[in-house]
Short mmCIF file of C-alpha atoms and ligand atoms in Angstrom, two decimals:
data_model
loop_
_atom_site.label_atom_id
_atom_site.label_comp_id
_atom_site.label_asym_id
_atom_site.label_seq_id
_atom_site.Cartn_x
_atom_site.Cartn_y
_atom_site.Cartn_z
CA MET A 150 -3.13 26.36 3.08
CA PRO A 151 -5.12 29.27 1.75
CA GLY A 152 -8.88 29.00 1.71
CA LYS A 153 -9.07 25.93 3.90
CA VAL A 154 -10.60 26.28 7.34
CA ALA A 155 -10.50 23.40 9.79
CA LYS A 156 -13.96 22.24 10.78
CA ILE A 157 -12.52 20.16 13.56
CA GLY A 158 -11.12 21.10 16.92
CA THR A 159 -10.54 17.73 18.52
CA PHE A 160 -9.95 14.14 17.51
CA SER A 161 -13.53 13.23 18.36
CA ASP A 162 -14.69 15.86 15.83
CA TRP A 163 -12.56 14.05 13.29
CA VAL A 164 -14.15 10.73 14.26
CA GLY A 165 -17.50 12.27 13.34
CA LEU A 166 -16.16 13.03 9.85
CA PHE A 167 -14.75 9.51 9.61
CA ASN A 168 -18.14 7.99 10.47
CA ASP A 169 -19.79 10.11 7.77
CA TRP A 170 -17.10 9.12 5.27
CA ARG A 171 -17.60 5.38 5.70
CA LYS A 172 -21.33 5.71 5.28
CA GLU A 173 -20.92 7.90 2.25
CA ILE A 174 -18.59 5.58 0.38
CA GLY A 175 -20.82 2.62 1.19
CA VAL A 176 -18.62 0.33 3.25
CA ASN A 177 -20.38 0.56 6.58
CA THR A 178 -21.56 -3.05 6.75
CA ASP A 179 -22.67 -4.45 10.12
CA ASP A 180 -19.22 -5.94 10.77
CA ILE A 181 -17.52 -2.63 10.00
CA GLU A 182 -20.07 -0.58 11.90
CA ALA A 183 -19.55 -2.76 14.98
CA PHE A 184 -15.76 -2.54 14.96
CA LYS A 185 -14.17 -0.43 17.66
CA PHE A 186 -11.40 1.63 16.07
CA ASP A 187 -8.35 2.52 18.15
CA THR A 188 -5.08 4.39 17.94
CA LEU A 189 -2.45 1.76 18.72
CA TYR A 190 1.19 2.27 19.67
CA GLY A 191 3.75 -0.51 19.95
CA ALA A 192 7.29 -0.59 21.26
CA ILE A 193 10.19 0.68 19.15
CA GLU A 194 13.55 -1.01 19.18
CA THR A 195 15.56 1.99 20.30
CA ASP A 196 15.00 5.50 21.65
CA ASP A 197 18.05 6.77 19.78
CA ILE A 198 17.94 8.08 16.24
CA GLU A 199 19.18 5.27 14.02
CA PHE A 200 20.58 6.98 10.93
CA GLY A 201 21.24 10.32 9.27
CA HIS A 202 22.66 13.56 10.61
CA TYR A 203 21.19 13.18 14.12
CA LYS A 204 22.18 9.55 14.58
CA GLY A 205 22.73 8.67 18.24
CA LYS A 206 20.66 11.61 19.55
CA ARG A 207 17.38 10.98 21.35
CA LYS A 208 14.33 10.39 19.11
CA TRP A 209 11.76 13.21 19.12
CA GLU A 210 8.51 12.82 21.04
CA ASN A 211 6.90 16.05 19.89
CA LEU A 212 7.20 18.75 17.27
CA ARG A 213 9.07 21.20 19.50
CA GLN A 214 11.99 18.79 19.67
CA ILE A 215 12.35 18.64 15.88
CA PRO A 216 15.19 20.99 14.93
CA THR A 217 13.73 22.89 11.93
CA GLN A 218 10.41 23.84 10.36
CA GLN A 219 11.48 22.26 7.07
CA MET A 220 11.91 18.97 8.87
CA ARG A 221 8.50 19.26 10.52
CA ASP A 222 6.92 19.99 7.14
CA ALA A 223 8.63 17.02 5.50
CA LEU A 224 7.46 14.77 8.32
CA MET A 225 3.88 15.98 8.12
CA ASN A 226 3.87 15.51 4.38
CA MET A 227 5.03 11.94 4.78
CA ILE A 228 2.21 11.18 7.24
CA VAL A 229 -0.35 12.80 4.94
CA TYR A 230 0.77 10.65 1.98
CA GLN A 231 0.69 7.49 4.06
CA GLY A 232 -2.78 8.22 5.43
CA ASP A 233 -4.11 9.13 2.01
CA THR A 234 -3.22 5.70 0.59
CA GLU A 235 -5.02 3.97 3.47
CA PHE A 236 -8.39 5.61 2.91
CA ALA A 237 -7.91 5.45 -0.84
CA SER A 238 -7.53 1.67 -0.81
CA VAL A 239 -10.90 1.27 0.92
CA GLU A 240 -12.49 3.51 -1.70
CA GLN A 241 -10.85 1.51 -4.48
CA GLN A 242 -12.14 -1.80 -3.13
CA ARG A 243 -15.54 -0.60 -1.98
CA ASN A 244 -17.57 -2.52 -4.58
CA LEU A 245 -16.03 -5.91 -3.86
CA LEU A 246 -17.76 -6.61 -0.54
CA GLU A 247 -20.83 -7.78 -2.43
CA ASN A 248 -19.32 -10.39 -4.71
CA ALA A 249 -16.66 -12.25 -2.76
CA PRO A 250 -15.91 -15.74 -4.15
CA THR A 251 -16.41 -17.40 -0.74
CA ASP A 252 -17.62 -16.37 2.69
CA TRP A 253 -14.03 -16.57 3.94
CA ASP A 254 -12.99 -14.05 1.29
CA ARG A 255 -15.83 -11.72 2.23
CA ARG A 256 -14.68 -11.80 5.82
CA ALA A 257 -11.06 -11.33 4.73
CA ILE A 258 -11.82 -8.21 2.65
CA THR A 259 -13.93 -6.85 5.50
CA ARG A 260 -10.92 -7.22 7.77
CA VAL A 261 -8.57 -5.66 5.21
CA MET A 262 -10.91 -2.66 4.93
CA ILE A 263 -11.25 -2.28 8.69
CA GLU A 264 -7.49 -2.34 9.10
CA GLU A 265 -6.87 0.13 6.26
CA MET A 266 -9.37 2.47 7.89
CA ARG A 267 -7.54 2.01 11.17
CA HIS A 268 -4.26 2.90 9.46
CA GLY A 269 -5.79 6.09 8.09
CA TRP A 270 -7.21 6.76 11.56
CA GLN A 271 -3.77 6.29 13.11
CA MET A 272 -2.17 8.76 10.69
CA CYS A 273 -4.92 11.29 11.36
CA ALA A 274 -4.44 10.84 15.11
CA LEU A 275 -0.77 11.76 14.65
CA LEU A 276 -1.69 14.79 12.55
CA ILE A 277 -4.26 16.04 15.04
CA ASP A 278 -2.26 15.30 18.20
CA HIS A 279 1.06 16.68 16.99
CA PHE A 280 0.74 19.06 14.06
CA GLY A 281 -1.51 21.81 15.36
CA TYR A 282 -3.91 23.66 13.12
CA TYR A 283 -2.40 22.48 9.82
CA GLY A 284 -2.47 18.89 11.02
CA LYS A 285 -6.21 19.23 11.62
CA VAL A 286 -6.77 20.70 8.18
CA GLU A 287 -4.82 17.82 6.62
CA ALA A 288 -6.70 15.19 8.64
CA GLN A 289 -9.94 16.68 7.41
CA LYS A 290 -8.82 16.84 3.77
CA MET A 291 -7.87 13.18 4.04
CA LEU A 292 -11.58 12.35 4.18
CA GLU A 293 -12.55 14.80 1.44
CA ARG A 294 -10.42 13.45 -1.43
CA ARG A 295 -11.88 10.46 -3.27
CA ALA A 296 -10.09 7.75 -5.25
CA PHE A 297 -13.03 7.49 -7.64
CA GLU A 298 -12.82 11.22 -8.36
CA ASN A 299 -9.13 10.86 -9.15
CA LYS A 300 -8.26 13.06 -6.16
CA ARG A 301 -6.01 10.77 -4.14
CA LEU A 302 -2.39 11.87 -4.00
CA LEU A 303 -0.72 8.95 -5.80
CA GLY A 304 -1.74 7.59 -9.20
CA ALA A 305 -2.08 3.91 -8.28
CA PHE A 306 -4.60 4.88 -5.60
CA ASN A 307 -7.05 6.37 -8.06
CA VAL A 308 -7.40 3.22 -10.16
CA ASP A 309 -10.46 1.03 -9.57
CA VAL A 310 -9.92 -2.34 -7.93
CA ASP A 311 -13.08 -3.74 -9.37
CA ASN A 312 -12.79 -7.49 -9.55
CA TRP A 313 -11.31 -10.17 -7.33
CA MET A 314 -8.29 -10.79 -9.52
CA ASP A 315 -7.47 -7.12 -9.04
CA PHE A 316 -8.08 -7.46 -5.31
CA PHE A 317 -5.65 -10.33 -4.79
CA THR A 318 -3.00 -8.82 -7.03
CA TYR A 319 -3.43 -5.45 -5.32
CA THR A 320 -3.21 -6.82 -1.78
CA ASP A 321 -0.22 -8.97 -2.67
CA PHE A 322 1.75 -6.24 -4.43
CA VAL A 323 0.40 -2.75 -3.68
CA ASP A 324 -0.04 -3.59 0.00
CA ARG A 325 3.50 -4.98 -0.14
CA ASP A 326 4.70 -1.58 -1.32
CA GLY A 327 2.77 -0.21 1.68
CA ASN A 328 4.59 -2.69 3.88
CA PHE A 329 7.91 -1.39 2.56
CA GLN A 330 6.89 2.21 3.30
CA LEU A 331 5.77 1.32 6.84
CA GLN A 332 8.98 -0.56 7.51
CA MET A 333 10.99 2.49 6.40
CA LEU A 334 8.93 4.76 8.69
CA LYS A 335 9.33 2.36 11.60
CA PHE A 336 12.92 3.57 11.96
CA SER A 337 11.82 7.21 12.04
CA ALA A 338 13.39 9.70 14.42
CA PHE A 339 9.85 10.88 15.23
CA ALA A 340 9.05 8.30 17.91
CA PRO A 341 5.20 8.42 17.73
CA LEU A 342 5.43 7.59 14.01
CA GLY A 343 7.79 4.69 14.67
CA ARG A 344 5.49 3.39 17.43
CA SER A 345 2.53 3.58 15.07
CA MET A 346 4.21 1.24 12.65
CA SER A 347 4.50 -1.94 14.66
CA TYR A 348 0.72 -2.51 14.67
CA MET A 349 0.24 -1.34 11.15
CA LEU A 350 2.93 -3.76 9.97
CA ARG A 351 1.30 -6.69 11.72
CA GLU A 352 -2.03 -5.81 10.14
CA GLU A 353 -0.40 -5.34 6.76
CA ALA A 354 0.96 -8.90 6.95
CA PHE A 355 -2.62 -10.19 6.82
CA HIS A 356 -3.34 -8.15 3.68
CA MET A 357 -0.28 -9.39 1.83
CA GLY A 358 -0.97 -12.94 2.98
CA THR A 359 -4.56 -12.74 1.73
CA GLY A 360 -3.38 -11.47 -1.65
CA ASN A 361 -0.55 -13.93 -2.04
CA ASP A 362 -2.65 -16.88 -1.00
CA GLY A 363 -5.52 -15.73 -3.22
CA LEU A 364 -3.20 -15.71 -6.23
CA ARG A 365 -1.88 -19.14 -5.27
CA ARG A 366 -5.47 -20.42 -5.13
CA ILE A 367 -6.13 -18.97 -8.59
CA VAL A 368 -2.99 -20.49 -10.07
CA GLU A 369 -3.77 -23.85 -8.46
CA ALA A 370 -7.33 -23.86 -9.75
CA GLY A 371 -5.86 -23.60 -13.26
CA VAL A 372 -9.02 -22.06 -14.76
CA ILE A 373 -7.79 -18.55 -15.49
CA PRO A 374 -5.03 -18.86 -18.10
CA ALA A 375 -1.53 -17.84 -17.02
CA TRP A 376 -1.25 -15.21 -19.79
CA LEU A 377 -4.25 -13.42 -18.30
CA ILE A 378 -2.89 -13.63 -14.75
CA GLN A 379 0.40 -12.22 -16.09
CA LYS A 380 -1.40 -9.13 -17.39
CA TYR A 381 -2.69 -8.36 -13.91
CA LEU A 382 0.76 -8.87 -12.43
CA ASN A 383 2.13 -6.45 -15.02
CA LYS A 384 -0.52 -3.87 -14.22
CA TRP A 385 -0.18 -3.75 -10.44
CA ILE A 386 3.50 -4.52 -10.03
CA SER A 387 4.59 -1.85 -12.52
CA SER A 388 2.47 0.74 -10.72
CA SER A 389 3.93 -0.42 -7.41
CA TYR A 390 7.42 0.30 -8.80
CA ASP A 391 6.26 3.87 -9.37
CA LEU A 392 5.06 4.14 -5.78
CA PHE A 393 8.66 4.15 -4.56
CA GLY A 394 9.03 7.61 -6.12
CA THR A 395 11.45 9.22 -8.53
CA ASP A 396 15.06 8.20 -8.91
CA HIS A 397 17.53 10.71 -7.48
CA SER A 398 14.78 12.15 -5.29
CA SER A 399 15.86 15.08 -3.14
CA SER A 400 12.95 14.61 -0.74
CA ALA A 401 14.05 11.00 -0.09
CA HIS A 402 17.59 12.30 0.35
CA TRP A 403 16.54 14.83 3.01
CA ALA A 404 14.10 12.48 4.70
CA TYR A 405 17.07 10.18 5.23
CA VAL A 406 19.53 12.85 6.34
CA TRP A 407 16.94 14.19 8.79
CA GLY A 408 16.22 10.71 10.16
CA ILE A 409 12.55 10.73 9.12
CA LYS A 410 12.57 7.70 6.83
CA GLY A 411 15.18 4.95 6.59
CA ARG A 412 16.01 2.28 4.04
CA TYR A 413 13.89 -0.87 3.99
CA ASP A 414 16.78 -2.90 5.39
CA GLU A 415 18.14 -0.07 7.57
CA PRO A 416 19.19 -1.86 10.77
CA LYS A 417 20.70 -4.79 8.86
CA ASN A 418 22.49 -2.65 6.31
CA ASP A 419 25.85 -1.46 7.56
CA LYS A 420 26.86 0.20 4.27
CA ALA A 421 26.55 3.97 3.99
CA ALA A 422 23.35 4.93 2.17
CA ASP A 423 23.62 6.21 -1.41
CA LEU A 424 21.64 9.35 -0.67
CA ASP A 425 21.18 10.12 -4.31
CA ASP A 426 19.42 6.86 -5.12
CA LEU A 427 17.40 5.80 -2.08
CA ASN A 428 14.06 5.24 -3.79
CA ASP A 429 15.59 3.07 -6.45
CA TYR A 430 17.49 1.10 -3.86
CA ASN A 431 14.27 0.26 -1.99
CA ARG A 432 12.48 -0.40 -5.28
CA SER A 433 15.07 -3.00 -6.24
CA LEU A 434 14.67 -4.76 -2.87
CA TYR A 435 10.94 -4.80 -3.52
CA ARG A 436 11.39 -6.31 -6.96
CA ASP A 437 13.61 -9.05 -5.54
CA GLU A 438 10.97 -9.96 -2.97
CA VAL A 439 8.16 -9.94 -5.52
CA SER A 440 10.14 -12.05 -8.01
CA GLY A 441 10.70 -14.69 -5.35
CA LEU A 442 6.98 -14.85 -4.52
CA ILE A 443 5.99 -15.23 -8.16
CA GLU A 444 8.56 -17.95 -8.65
CA ARG A 445 6.70 -19.93 -5.99
CA PHE A 446 3.44 -19.71 -7.95
CA ASN A 447 5.16 -21.29 -10.91
CA SER A 448 5.42 -24.64 -9.17
CA SER A 449 1.59 -24.77 -9.04
CA LEU A 450 1.01 -23.92 -12.72
CA LYS A 451 -0.60 -26.51 -14.98
CA PRO A 452 1.92 -28.21 -17.28
CA GLY A 453 2.43 -26.27 -20.51
CA GLU A 454 1.40 -22.91 -19.05
CA PRO A 455 3.93 -20.08 -19.54
CA LYS A 456 5.90 -19.20 -16.39
CA LEU A 457 4.80 -16.10 -14.48
CA TYR A 458 7.29 -13.34 -13.69
CA ALA A 459 7.63 -9.87 -12.15
CA PRO A 460 7.62 -7.30 -14.96
CA HIS A 461 10.92 -5.64 -15.75
CA ILE A 462 11.70 -2.55 -13.67
CA LYS A 463 11.53 -0.42 -16.87
CA PHE A 464 8.11 -1.62 -18.02
CA ASN A 465 5.08 0.69 -17.96
CA ARG A 466 6.67 3.28 -15.72
CA PHE A 467 5.35 6.79 -15.24
CA ILE A 468 7.80 7.96 -12.60
CA GLY A 469 11.60 7.96 -12.56
CA ARG A 470 14.26 7.52 -15.21
CA TRP A 471 12.23 4.99 -17.26
CA ALA A 472 9.05 7.05 -17.24
CA ASN A 473 6.99 7.22 -20.45
CA GLN A 474 9.45 5.11 -22.42
CA LYS A 475 8.74 1.93 -24.28
CA PHE A 476 10.13 -1.38 -23.10
CA ARG A 477 9.19 -5.05 -23.19
CA ALA A 478 7.40 -6.32 -20.06
CA GLN A 479 9.60 -9.33 -19.44
CA THR A 480 13.02 -8.31 -20.68
CA GLY A 481 13.06 -4.50 -20.61
CA GLU A 482 14.29 -4.37 -24.23
CA PRO A 483 13.37 -1.11 -25.98
CA LEU A 484 10.51 -1.07 -28.51
CA ASP A 485 9.50 1.50 -31.12
CA ASP A 486 6.12 3.25 -30.94
CA ARG A 487 4.19 0.86 -33.17
CA ALA A 488 5.60 -2.29 -31.64
CA TYR A 489 4.94 -0.94 -28.16
CA GLU A 490 1.31 -0.28 -28.91
CA GLU A 491 0.91 -3.92 -29.89
CA HIS A 492 3.00 -5.05 -26.95
CA LEU A 493 0.75 -3.28 -24.45
CA LYS A 494 -2.26 -5.10 -25.89
CA GLU A 495 -0.50 -8.37 -25.23
CA TYR A 496 0.88 -7.57 -21.81
CA MET A 497 -1.59 -5.27 -20.06
CA PRO A 498 -5.27 -6.01 -19.32
CA SER A 499 -7.55 -4.60 -22.03
CA ALA A 500 -11.32 -4.09 -21.91
CA ALA A 501 -11.71 -7.45 -23.72
CA ASP A 502 -9.49 -9.16 -21.14
CA LYS A 503 -11.54 -7.74 -18.32
CA LYS A 504 -14.70 -8.98 -19.99
CA LEU A 505 -13.21 -12.45 -20.37
CA LEU A 506 -12.04 -12.45 -16.76
CA LEU A 507 -15.47 -11.47 -15.47
CA GLU A 508 -17.09 -14.13 -17.62
CA ILE A 509 -14.80 -16.78 -16.15
CA ILE A 510 -15.43 -15.55 -12.60
CA GLU A 511 -19.18 -15.56 -13.12
CA THR A 512 -19.53 -18.86 -14.92
CA GLU A 513 -16.73 -21.08 -13.60
CA LYS A 514 -17.41 -21.75 -9.95
CA LYS A 515 -13.99 -23.33 -9.55
CA TRP A 516 -11.96 -20.38 -10.85
CA ILE A 517 -10.35 -20.16 -7.42
CA ALA A 518 -9.42 -23.04 -5.09
CA GLU A 519 -11.22 -23.20 -1.74
CA LYS A 520 -9.54 -21.64 1.24
CA THR A 521 -8.82 -24.48 3.60
CA GLY A 522 -7.66 -24.68 7.20
CA ALA A 523 -7.75 -20.94 7.81
CA ARG A 524 -9.25 -19.27 10.84
CA ASP A 525 -12.04 -16.71 10.54
CA PRO A 526 -10.38 -13.36 9.74
CA LEU A 527 -12.90 -11.43 11.82
CA ALA A 528 -12.52 -13.73 14.82
CA THR A 529 -8.75 -13.27 14.82
CA ILE A 530 -8.66 -9.54 14.01
CA GLY A 531 -8.10 -8.59 17.66
CA GLU A 532 -5.15 -10.89 18.22
CA VAL A 533 -2.49 -8.57 16.87
CA ARG A 534 -3.71 -5.78 19.16
CA LYS A 535 -3.20 -7.53 22.46
CA SER A 536 0.19 -6.07 23.29
CA ALA A 537 -0.37 -2.44 22.31
CA ILE A 538 1.38 -0.27 24.87
CA ASN A 539 -1.40 2.30 25.11
CA LEU A 540 -4.46 0.08 25.61
FE1 FE2 B 762 -2.52 -0.01 5.35
FE1 FE2 B 763 -2.86 -3.03 3.63
#
């Protein structure tokens, strides 16, 4: 890493940078300021490597036990990418704390932000505790990139999440991609990474639940037309498809062979992995899950509204074999240049759509159904942490 000098020696130095970062991006509300952040490790199902070339051998507890430098580099890279998305999501959502539709929602987004910061914290703790000097440099750079300066490592994490329709769609579907990634890392041969995942996964469940239930409340309210909701599904779900990475990825291939990252359904899947197509395999599992969730919304739609759907796997892709080609959102049929230009206007949110959406949100109080029967997200935030093995 030429030209980059670590300013930090210890994890508490890093915490100083983290405290500056949250003030600087403007999310240090009283609730967030008061939260006590922790590194949390949970139990893993087995101490033996679960897949790949080293299957059956003991999982690694530290870097010295990892057989090659290439493997250590791949592992560090994976942790850096994961951590980057966590801090990025807080930056993307930073302006929404002010205009939550209800007090429950304000408390829910506060919790989501706290937990995303904790996930970034957890990844930085791994980098600093295990990866020596370069781990410290990476943990520091994690707080120097900014989503709103287009510096985060993955495209979807540089896009603004600037209204509450975006927020619910994002937490339902982009956080769900995150959930897939965490699940795949949970089976990692690097035991401290696997142990980091059990808490992160529990926290992630709240984010996806908030998003999914938010969208259900919007559909039930019946104020925002289904065609407009569909555009937001198209936007965030298509970019989530990209987040699984390229088809025929060699880094996914090696991460599997080396035991660093498994398939989403790894322990249940007794078939040999198709090493050449891992990302697309996980992507298709994701699409199945998402399609099922959207199907459930359809039962709450007002009569006469068009059914909602998950966009076709080929639509609006920028990564993989369908990248930069032109297909219909619902069916994946090819379109020529002119027709596609028109199609995008109909199927992706435009500036006019955003204006209409904001008008509805501002003027129609009942654009989203009340949240009923739910417990206070900030009162229950500690519950998932009770059984951490290192507290
Ligand atoms: Fe997260
Ligand atoms: Fe999340």
